[in-house]
Amino acid sequence: MKEGSRRYTQLDKQIPPTYLLWLLNTHFLGNREFKSCTAISSDIFDCSHSDSNSIPMKETSNNGQYSLEKTLPPHPHLPKLEPPRGTRVSSEEATHQSFTVDMMKLIRQSRNAISKRISILHENGAVSKKDLDESDVSEFEISGVKVLVKLKSEEEIRGRITFFSRSNCRDSTAVRSFLRERGFDFSEINIDVYGHRERELIERTGSSQVPQIFFNEKHFGGLMALNWLRNSGEFDRRIKELLAEKCCGDAPAPVMYGFDEEGEGGGVDEMMSFVRVLRQKLPIKDRLMKMKIVKNCFSGAEVVEILIHHLDCGRKQAVEIGKKLAKKHFIHHVFGENDFEDGTHYYRLLEHEPFISNCYNFRGSTNDMEPQDAVMVGQKLFKIMTAILESYSSDDHSRVDYMRISQSEEFRRYLNLAQDLQRLNLLELSTNEKLAFFLNLYNAMVIHALIRIGRSDGMIARRSFFTDFQYVVGGYSYSLNSIRNNIIRGGHRQSYAFIKPFMRGGNTHHKLGHSKFNPLVHFGLCDGTKSSPVVRFFTPQGVEAELKQAAREFFRNGGIDVVLDKRVVHLSRIIKCYKEDFSEGKKLLKWIMSYVDANKAGLLTHLLGEDGGGSVHIVYQDYDWSINS
């Protein structure tokens, strides 16, 4: 005990007692407060001891328990403290700390590398101070990493650039591409989407010709004026002059989200008065028909009786009204066997169809407005989806920004347009109009599906994507698979059925299916993947020529590869999946020669010619199912 007392006395002379108390509390007792601090201190050391090197601490008492209000730094003579045994640092905190250290190290290294690279370029004369002053952006490579340096300009652009455009307009595309290349933020007003803004354009410019560019409230001109200013070298100076001030209230207003035009859509359907009566008075219930339980149905005779009592008319007139209701897709035969007949045949309201709840253009209730003309709806579909594609995709349309599309006013209007498809009369469309309509609808539904439900990896998830995402169009449900196989391909079966065939309303599908099949349609359908053709939309009057152009672009961008020395031709797997739609062997290659460039056509000619010798092997490329975003 004497040695222990002497040891404590010697330690006490070197280290203030408060440190010993703090050490005992934090290191040995695991941060627990002392219950008898006075007894411990009296046995070991004198708490009243004072030393010139000690640091004053304030002790507080709570029911006999003492605690230190101030955390003191460790004394240099004491060992470094370690966490009490049994306590662990969470993996999340450790990962965060490691990430923070690595990130700070990367920032320091990148900063030093960029500074060193700029100095070397400046010394070698590759980048002069004058060049940096005249250019807003400088770009160079560091260890395989592309570095983009944007210098802060002395005069900030505070105004707004606005230009009026139309869908599928080359001049509008040129203006849009130029502004994107220069890094300008601009507001685009597509008068094909926002028809009421065309009147404003005429009032401001005197014509409806597009594109028309505005710098704040000042009308600048069209593409010719932009090219003249760019070629003269005065563009940057004029931009700074015109946009030096904030935009005032006289400038064209940007597009606002969530505001529809007045009078948009058709009026209430003339048959709605009869539909309301039927919805209220029909005995809708489950019934037994052909050894099957048919849910939410009623008989044709019940419809006729209700109409006779409501209109005080004859039975023949009531039957004619029932036929009109069926033609406008308010009611359907439960098995699609006939339009409408008086008797024991069972029918069902459109909102009670079993497929309706799975259709993504159905929002709780059917669209009871007067169906618009199918040709007009097809034109609206083309214009609004082309506007979306031009505004929210890369210039070559190979990459699509689905996030920005989902937040855009154009997409909101497309969703409203999709509701107008519910009772559309598709039979009034011509052959080319139907082809263009369903090609455009398929590509639009893929965009909607990727935004709404996304797509997971795996064959089962892909099959679900193509079969479960449905629209109600013309009174019947259509999945992506049914549109491609039953309508566009005319009911042809698929050789490699990684997508399960889907059929509903067979009679209508057969009427809409194309009897003369064109294999080029496969190059106009985009599945939202990197290996599929790029997304595009078609016009009825030019659909055949546009499909040929789509095929040429597909083969030019990797759809075919010829290895001459090995006599091997690599083709897209799309051709293998739908091989019954194409020829085989050399006939297939001869057909492809019409849609490839001169270089590949020459290689194919050499392989297929008599001087080529030997057979030609066709190998199909792996399909990349990753999303084209």
XYZ file of C-alpha atoms in Angstrom, residues 6-629:
624
model
C 3.743 6.608 -3.219
C 2.918 5.832 -6.846
C -0.288 7.808 -6.656
C 1.512 10.638 -4.876
C 4.178 10.802 -7.575
C 1.530 10.674 -10.318
C -0.452 13.301 -8.499
C 2.500 15.663 -8.525
C 2.814 15.340 -12.314
C -0.856 15.214 -13.340
C -3.691 17.315 -11.957
C -6.294 15.329 -9.978
C -9.102 16.446 -12.279
C -7.438 14.550 -15.126
C -7.323 11.412 -13.046
C -11.007 11.755 -12.234
C -11.857 12.310 -15.887
C -9.685 9.349 -16.951
C -11.345 7.034 -14.435
C -14.776 8.143 -15.559
C -14.295 7.859 -19.344
C -11.726 5.100 -19.718
C -12.504 2.564 -17.005
C -16.167 3.102 -16.171
C -17.467 3.602 -19.718
C -18.725 7.211 -19.314
C -20.872 6.287 -16.324
C -21.232 8.944 -13.656
C -19.715 8.395 -10.236
C -22.098 7.550 -7.441
C -19.549 8.199 -4.699
C -17.019 10.505 -6.192
C -16.035 11.889 -2.768
C -15.097 8.484 -1.309
C -12.990 7.528 -4.293
C -11.155 10.812 -4.378
C -10.433 10.718 -0.647
C -8.863 7.271 -0.855
C -6.711 7.994 -3.848
C -5.924 11.650 -3.797
C -6.908 14.892 -2.228
C -9.544 16.647 -4.365
C -8.660 19.954 -2.796
C -5.210 19.647 -4.247
C -4.371 22.497 -6.560
C -1.591 22.744 -9.032
C -0.357 25.544 -11.155
C -0.744 23.369 -14.259
C -4.267 22.238 -13.484
C -7.201 23.413 -15.537
C -10.217 24.531 -13.535
C -13.366 22.481 -14.012
C -16.853 23.047 -12.782
C -18.458 20.141 -11.002
C -22.219 19.882 -10.606
C -24.112 17.721 -8.162
C -27.482 16.033 -8.741
C -28.739 13.923 -5.806
C -25.234 13.067 -4.760
C -24.064 12.296 -8.325
C -21.239 14.319 -9.755
C -20.543 15.039 -13.396
C -18.074 17.181 -15.287
C -19.622 19.815 -17.506
C -16.496 20.423 -19.552
C -14.628 17.835 -21.630
C -10.890 18.315 -21.162
C -8.250 17.411 -23.756
C -6.073 14.405 -22.821
C -2.855 15.099 -20.921
C 0.309 14.424 -22.942
C 1.629 12.002 -20.242
C -1.459 9.814 -20.387
C -1.936 6.972 -22.888
C -4.234 7.577 -25.802
C -7.827 6.675 -24.928
C -9.623 3.905 -26.751
C -13.374 3.279 -26.993
C -14.710 1.026 -24.225
C -14.903 -2.617 -25.097
C -18.190 -3.726 -26.513
C -18.876 -0.508 -28.459
C -18.647 -0.557 -32.248
C -18.638 2.025 -34.976
C -21.520 1.427 -37.379
C -20.686 0.352 -40.923
C -22.586 3.361 -42.232
C -20.453 5.778 -40.230
C -17.269 3.963 -41.225
C -18.259 4.002 -44.885
C -19.148 7.692 -44.682
C -15.822 8.517 -43.061
C -13.905 6.467 -45.626
C -15.838 8.053 -48.497
C -15.197 11.542 -47.121
C -11.457 10.885 -46.837
C -11.275 9.413 -50.346
C -13.314 12.256 -51.810
C -11.142 14.945 -50.207
C -8.038 13.148 -51.457
C -9.489 12.980 -54.978
C -10.397 16.675 -54.909
C -6.863 17.626 -53.843
C -5.302 15.450 -56.529
C -7.689 16.709 -59.233
C -7.107 20.329 -58.230
C -3.341 19.897 -58.416
C -3.547 18.039 -61.731
C -5.826 20.654 -63.311
C -3.659 23.512 -62.106
C -0.526 21.777 -63.367
C -2.128 21.008 -66.748
C -3.299 24.588 -67.222
C 0.194 25.837 -66.363
C 1.819 23.461 -68.871
C -0.616 24.446 -71.621
C -0.045 28.104 -70.843
C 3.757 27.676 -70.941
C 3.633 25.749 -74.232
C 1.370 28.329 -75.772
C -1.472 25.847 -76.338
C -3.772 27.992 -74.232
C -3.008 31.656 -73.847
C -4.524 34.071 -71.453
C -6.136 35.808 -74.394
C -7.774 32.553 -75.486
C -9.089 31.996 -71.983
C -10.456 35.510 -71.874
C -12.181 35.230 -75.245
C -13.580 31.730 -74.672
C -16.023 30.809 -71.962
C -15.075 27.141 -71.991
C -11.759 25.307 -72.244
C -11.535 21.533 -72.547
C -8.603 19.128 -72.215
C -7.683 15.606 -71.115
C -6.127 14.509 -67.794
C -5.268 10.819 -67.440
C -8.148 9.776 -69.655
C -10.625 12.040 -67.859
C -12.363 14.774 -69.780
C -12.098 18.060 -67.861
C -14.382 20.933 -68.715
C -13.344 24.316 -67.327
C -15.911 27.073 -67.535
C -14.629 30.518 -66.701
C -16.905 32.949 -64.957
C -17.821 35.726 -67.341
C -17.681 39.299 -66.247
C -21.113 40.082 -67.674
C -23.744 37.566 -66.670
C -26.698 36.856 -68.953
C -29.751 37.863 -66.977
C -32.407 37.786 -69.699
C -34.329 34.976 -71.382
C -34.153 33.441 -74.841
C -37.488 32.282 -76.220
C -38.244 30.779 -79.597
C -41.437 29.519 -81.225
C -41.243 26.187 -83.040
C -43.224 23.360 -84.607
C -42.840 19.600 -84.424
C -40.720 17.937 -87.120
C -39.433 21.311 -88.385
C -35.819 21.318 -89.656
C -35.262 25.019 -89.029
C -36.576 24.686 -85.472
C -34.275 21.722 -84.925
C -31.306 23.771 -86.182
C -32.059 26.631 -83.753
C -32.516 24.204 -80.864
C -29.233 22.413 -81.608
C -27.317 25.695 -81.882
C -28.593 26.995 -78.535
C -27.795 23.659 -76.869
C -24.245 23.662 -78.262
C -23.636 27.147 -76.923
C -24.974 26.151 -73.507
C -27.835 28.666 -73.394
C -30.956 28.135 -71.329
C -33.969 28.831 -73.490
C -37.733 28.530 -73.427
C -39.298 26.720 -76.380
C -42.946 27.186 -77.318
C -44.150 24.534 -79.747
C -47.322 25.871 -81.331
C -48.300 22.358 -82.442
C -48.596 21.464 -78.750
C -49.767 24.854 -77.479
C -52.096 25.870 -80.286
C -53.402 28.968 -78.509
C -49.893 30.503 -78.608
C -50.001 30.694 -82.412
C -52.237 33.761 -82.172
C -49.640 35.428 -79.949
C -46.923 34.614 -82.498
C -48.919 36.228 -85.275
C -49.524 39.342 -83.171
C -45.826 39.708 -82.373
C -44.324 38.889 -85.779
C -47.130 39.311 -88.299
C -46.983 35.668 -89.449
C -47.129 32.112 -88.131
C -43.820 31.098 -89.688
C -41.340 29.365 -87.358
C -38.799 29.447 -85.880
C -39.012 32.937 -84.386
C -36.461 33.938 -81.743
C -36.970 36.508 -78.983
C -34.310 37.988 -76.703
C -36.423 39.122 -73.765
C -39.222 41.125 -75.399
C -37.198 41.972 -78.534
C -37.990 40.007 -81.677
C -34.709 38.902 -83.242
C -35.848 36.898 -86.278
C -35.621 33.354 -87.544
C -32.899 30.924 -88.584
C -31.515 33.220 -91.299
C -30.968 36.048 -88.828
C -29.300 33.648 -86.401
C -26.957 32.310 -89.106
C -26.032 35.832 -90.217
C -25.197 36.885 -86.682
C -23.202 33.713 -86.067
C -21.199 34.026 -89.301
C -20.457 37.704 -88.714
C -18.793 36.925 -85.380
C -21.033 39.372 -83.544
C -23.167 36.787 -81.802
C -21.536 36.920 -78.354
C -21.452 40.698 -78.258
C -25.068 41.067 -79.351
C -26.180 38.410 -76.872
C -24.564 40.325 -74.010
C -26.202 43.544 -75.155
C -29.669 42.068 -75.624
C -29.689 39.931 -72.477
C -27.856 42.205 -70.063
C -31.105 43.103 -68.299
C -33.695 40.905 -66.654
C -36.694 39.807 -68.657
C -39.665 42.156 -68.390
C -43.366 41.403 -68.556
C -43.624 42.126 -72.299
C -41.554 39.071 -73.231
C -43.294 35.854 -74.365
C -44.340 33.947 -71.256
C -42.766 30.509 -70.774
C -44.923 27.407 -70.850
C -46.759 26.853 -67.566
C -47.356 23.374 -66.171
C -50.898 22.216 -65.499
C -52.911 24.696 -67.558
C -55.152 23.368 -70.331
C -56.523 25.401 -73.170
C -60.122 26.521 -73.057
C -62.395 24.360 -75.131
C -59.822 21.573 -75.349
C -61.400 18.202 -76.169
C -64.839 17.398 -77.537
C -68.241 18.039 -76.035
C -70.367 15.617 -74.068
C -71.445 12.627 -76.143
C -75.016 12.778 -77.394
C -75.598 9.250 -76.114
C -74.673 10.182 -72.554
C -78.284 10.806 -71.522
C -79.092 7.158 -72.327
C -75.909 5.919 -70.658
C -76.773 7.714 -67.407
C -80.191 6.073 -67.354
C -78.707 2.651 -68.001
C -76.074 3.088 -65.287
C -78.801 3.902 -62.772
C -81.473 1.342 -63.709
C -79.724 -1.693 -65.212
C -79.643 -4.795 -62.959
C -75.880 -5.286 -63.211
C -74.836 -8.556 -61.568
C -72.881 -11.783 -62.033
C -74.522 -14.373 -64.290
C -73.858 -17.886 -65.595
C -73.182 -18.183 -69.327
C -71.627 -21.132 -71.180
C -70.669 -22.762 -67.899
C -68.769 -19.633 -66.888
C -69.541 -16.956 -64.312
C -69.670 -13.612 -66.104
C -69.278 -10.664 -63.757
C -71.042 -7.276 -63.883
C -73.239 -7.919 -66.906
C -76.806 -7.443 -68.122
C -78.911 -8.760 -70.988
C -79.827 -7.002 -74.211
C -83.529 -7.373 -73.411
C -83.044 -5.469 -70.150
C -81.429 -2.585 -72.042
C -84.295 -2.474 -74.516
C -86.964 -2.490 -71.791
C -85.340 0.384 -69.895
C -84.998 2.492 -73.066
C -88.636 1.837 -74.025
C -89.886 3.044 -70.639
C -87.519 6.017 -70.597
C -88.219 7.262 -74.147
C -91.749 5.904 -74.542
C -90.717 4.498 -77.901
C -91.028 1.248 -79.803
C -88.794 -1.773 -79.439
C -87.135 -1.281 -82.826
C -86.000 2.246 -81.926
C -84.652 1.035 -78.576
C -82.614 -1.670 -80.366
C -81.132 0.950 -82.718
C -80.075 3.052 -79.734
C -78.453 -0.046 -78.214
C -76.501 -0.594 -81.444
C -75.272 3.006 -81.358
C -74.145 2.550 -77.754
C -72.193 -0.557 -78.777
C -70.676 1.200 -81.804
C -69.421 4.016 -79.570
C -68.003 1.429 -77.132
C -70.207 2.284 -74.174
C -71.264 -1.378 -74.007
C -69.728 -4.625 -75.315
C -70.801 -8.216 -75.658
C -69.083 -10.146 -72.860
C -67.425 -12.512 -75.387
C -67.231 -10.085 -78.324
C -69.621 -12.163 -80.418
C -71.865 -9.379 -81.736
C -72.439 -5.638 -81.507
C -75.913 -5.554 -79.926
C -79.022 -7.691 -80.160
C -82.306 -7.846 -78.299
C -82.613 -11.016 -76.259
C -80.611 -13.051 -73.765
C -77.164 -12.037 -74.951
C -75.131 -10.561 -72.125
C -73.336 -7.227 -72.308
C -71.119 -5.170 -70.073
C -70.384 -1.466 -69.639
C -66.894 -0.394 -70.650
C -65.963 0.645 -67.101
C -66.857 -2.868 -65.869
C -64.607 -4.742 -68.308
C -62.144 -6.951 -66.380
C -59.169 -5.466 -68.226
C -60.043 -1.812 -67.608
C -58.325 -1.515 -64.231
C -55.031 -2.656 -65.780
C -55.075 0.013 -68.488
C -52.787 2.936 -67.764
C -54.850 5.462 -69.725
C -57.854 4.761 -67.473
C -58.072 7.177 -64.516
C -60.912 5.898 -62.396
C -63.665 6.581 -64.930
C -64.125 6.267 -68.656
C -63.982 9.253 -70.971
C -67.622 10.130 -71.685
C -66.805 12.989 -74.038
C -67.710 12.765 -77.715
C -64.928 10.738 -79.394
C -62.763 12.893 -81.607
C -62.000 12.058 -85.206
C -59.407 9.268 -85.295
C -57.355 11.025 -87.971
C -57.174 14.181 -85.856
C -56.183 12.211 -82.758
C -53.442 10.500 -84.778
C -52.096 13.891 -85.862
C -52.102 15.161 -82.268
C -50.295 12.034 -81.132
C -47.579 12.544 -83.753
C -47.090 16.238 -82.982
C -46.973 16.008 -79.202
C -44.676 12.956 -79.105
C -42.360 14.489 -81.714
C -42.182 17.638 -79.581
C -41.294 15.517 -76.535
C -38.638 13.616 -78.460
C -37.018 16.750 -79.868
C -36.930 18.537 -76.520
C -35.860 15.719 -74.188
C -33.526 13.471 -76.171
C -30.116 13.682 -77.808
C -29.834 15.058 -81.326
C -29.714 11.558 -82.825
C -32.537 10.379 -80.481
C -30.414 7.471 -79.230
C -30.628 8.690 -75.604
C -33.870 9.791 -73.971
C -34.200 11.774 -70.738
C -37.171 9.995 -69.184
C -36.948 11.952 -65.937
C -37.369 15.321 -67.655
C -40.131 13.917 -69.851
C -42.082 12.797 -66.789
C -41.928 16.346 -65.373
C -42.812 18.156 -68.594
C -46.042 19.846 -69.582
C -45.921 18.086 -72.956
C -46.072 14.677 -71.291
C -48.958 15.767 -69.077
C -50.859 16.717 -72.218
C -49.995 13.394 -73.788
C -51.576 11.614 -70.802
C -54.731 13.653 -71.358
C -54.660 12.712 -75.040
C -54.289 9.039 -74.112
C -57.675 9.191 -72.400
C -59.245 10.236 -75.701
C -58.233 6.859 -77.134
C -60.697 4.908 -74.985
C -63.666 5.021 -77.367
C -61.888 6.009 -80.578
C -63.295 4.596 -83.827
C -60.177 3.092 -85.378
C -62.009 1.464 -88.280
C -62.330 4.808 -90.055
C -58.539 5.018 -90.526
C -56.937 4.158 -93.850
C -54.173 1.555 -94.159
C -51.267 4.016 -93.878
C -53.069 5.986 -91.179
C -53.510 2.823 -89.086
C -49.884 1.835 -89.606
C -48.568 5.265 -88.567
C -51.020 5.457 -85.659
C -50.026 2.122 -84.124
C -46.301 2.660 -84.723
C -46.548 5.983 -82.891
C -48.764 4.550 -80.161
C -46.342 1.686 -79.535
C -43.342 4.017 -79.149
C -45.349 6.409 -76.964
C -46.535 3.560 -74.721
C -42.938 2.369 -74.264
C -41.949 5.829 -73.021
C -44.963 5.897 -70.689
C -44.223 2.376 -69.426
C -40.575 3.146 -68.648
C -41.657 6.235 -66.716
C -44.578 4.593 -64.940
C -43.345 1.104 -64.051
C -39.736 0.937 -65.251
C -38.211 -2.326 -66.372
C -36.338 -4.955 -64.390
C -33.808 -7.471 -65.626
C -34.779 -11.023 -66.438
C -36.970 -12.744 -69.014
C -40.062 -12.863 -66.789
C -39.850 -9.149 -65.990
C -39.452 -8.307 -69.684
C -42.449 -10.422 -70.619
C -44.487 -8.653 -67.952
C -43.386 -5.291 -69.339
C -44.660 -6.103 -72.843
C -47.879 -7.862 -71.828
C -49.087 -6.206 -68.621
C -48.726 -2.549 -69.592
C -51.963 -1.889 -71.495
C -54.093 0.893 -72.935
C -57.792 0.796 -73.660
C -58.084 1.918 -77.290
C -61.316 1.861 -79.230
C -63.075 -0.047 -76.446
C -60.512 -2.870 -76.225
C -57.288 -3.409 -74.321
C -53.978 -3.372 -76.147
C -50.619 -4.350 -74.709
C -47.304 -3.596 -76.371
C -47.149 -7.199 -77.481
C -50.641 -7.206 -78.987
C -49.962 -3.996 -80.921
C -46.738 -5.361 -82.388
C -47.832 -8.910 -83.184
C -51.590 -8.742 -83.718
C -51.911 -5.325 -85.377
C -48.655 -4.229 -86.993
C -47.476 -7.747 -87.881
C -50.980 -8.877 -88.820
C -51.163 -11.760 -86.328
C -47.852 -13.418 -87.245
C -46.476 -15.653 -84.526
C -43.088 -14.999 -83.050
C -40.430 -17.691 -83.378
C -38.642 -16.866 -80.121
C -41.501 -16.208 -77.732
C -39.680 -14.558 -74.851
C -42.778 -12.357 -74.891
C -46.010 -14.232 -74.314
C -48.654 -13.578 -77.012
C -51.643 -11.586 -75.833
C -55.067 -11.390 -77.474
C -58.277 -9.639 -76.484
C -61.215 -8.719 -78.672
C -60.052 -10.927 -81.547
C -62.562 -9.709 -84.128
C -61.546 -6.093 -83.785
C -57.847 -6.968 -83.816
C -58.254 -8.949 -87.025
C -60.060 -6.059 -88.649
C -57.263 -3.671 -87.692
C -54.394 -6.038 -88.495
C -52.443 -5.380 -91.693
C -53.010 -7.972 -94.396
C -49.913 -6.810 -96.324
C -47.014 -7.022 -93.907
C -43.898 -4.866 -94.284
C -40.810 -6.222 -92.427
C -39.418 -2.695 -92.191
C -41.792 -2.017 -89.287
C -39.302 -3.722 -86.960
C -36.927 -0.796 -87.526
C -39.622 1.707 -86.567
C -40.499 0.137 -83.216
C -38.363 1.161 -80.244
C -38.404 -1.022 -77.121
C -36.545 1.572 -75.047
C -33.304 -0.454 -75.138
C -29.848 0.356 -76.455
C -30.000 -2.434 -79.056
C -33.410 -1.503 -80.426
C -33.882 1.083 -83.193
C -33.952 4.691 -82.031
C -37.340 6.090 -81.095
C -39.130 7.981 -83.852
C -42.649 8.920 -84.918
C -44.265 8.639 -88.338
C -46.663 10.541 -90.574
C -49.410 8.715 -92.537
C -48.437 10.280 -95.846
C -44.756 9.382 -95.542
C -44.735 6.242 -93.406
C -43.305 3.967 -96.120
C -40.378 6.277 -96.925
C -39.775 6.966 -93.237
C -39.567 3.240 -92.483
C -36.937 2.832 -95.206
C -34.949 5.682 -93.685
C -35.286 4.069 -90.253
C -33.861 0.807 -91.657
C -30.903 2.622 -93.236
C -30.073 4.386 -89.959
C -30.409 1.148 -87.988
C -27.943 -0.753 -90.185
C -25.611 2.246 -90.339
C -25.472 2.453 -86.507
C -24.386 -1.099 -85.772
C -27.243 -3.262 -87.043
C -24.822 -5.101 -89.344
C -21.100 -5.806 -89.343
C -19.208 -7.633 -92.113
C -15.953 -9.516 -91.452
C -14.683 -10.205 -94.964
C -11.673 -12.446 -94.235
C -13.743 -14.789 -92.048
C -16.792 -14.584 -94.348
C -18.984 -13.728 -91.341
C -21.874 -11.259 -91.200
C -23.019 -10.078 -87.765
C -26.699 -9.084 -87.686
C -29.003 -7.699 -85.021
C -30.803 -10.289 -82.923
C -34.104 -8.592 -83.826
C -33.901 -10.321 -87.200
C -33.491 -13.690 -85.491
C -36.392 -13.120 -83.080
C -38.698 -12.345 -86.010
C -37.019 -14.517 -88.641
C -40.367 -15.559 -90.153
C -40.818 -11.938 -91.250
C -37.539 -11.943 -93.196
C -35.894 -14.127 -95.787
C -33.105 -16.528 -94.877
C -29.475 -16.935 -95.804
C -28.256 -15.171 -98.925
C -31.739 -13.880 -99.757
C -31.740 -12.007 -96.441
C -28.342 -10.457 -97.170
C -29.456 -9.409 -100.671
C -32.512 -7.738 -99.134
C -30.334 -5.935 -96.572
C -28.034 -4.596 -99.319
C -30.745 -2.086 -100.243
C -30.483 -0.444 -96.814
C -26.735 -0.315 -96.096
C -24.074 2.166 -97.182
C -21.910 1.677 -100.267
C -18.972 0.218 -98.331
C -20.964 -2.553 -96.654
C -22.957 -3.162 -99.819
C -19.670 -3.778 -101.659
C -18.518 -6.227 -99.008
C -21.812 -8.116 -99.182
C -21.632 -8.165 -102.973
C -18.169 -9.709 -102.780
C -19.327 -12.366 -100.308
C -22.393 -13.249 -102.334
C -20.715 -13.139 -105.748
C -19.377 -16.088 -107.625
C -15.797 -14.975 -107.032
C -16.334 -15.012 -103.287
C -16.176 -18.778 -102.903
C -17.520 -20.686 -99.934
C -20.520 -20.098 -97.745
C -21.411 -17.031 -95.701
C -21.935 -17.435 -91.964
C -24.529 -15.257 -90.240
C -23.940 -14.598 -86.539
C -26.459 -12.723 -84.429
C -25.282 -10.044 -82.013
C -26.029 -10.051 -78.291
C -29.006 -7.912 -77.358
C -28.395 -5.097 -74.881
C -31.529 -4.746 -72.736
C -30.291 -1.700 -70.797
C -32.511 1.373 -71.060
C -31.578 3.993 -73.675
C -31.378 6.852 -71.188
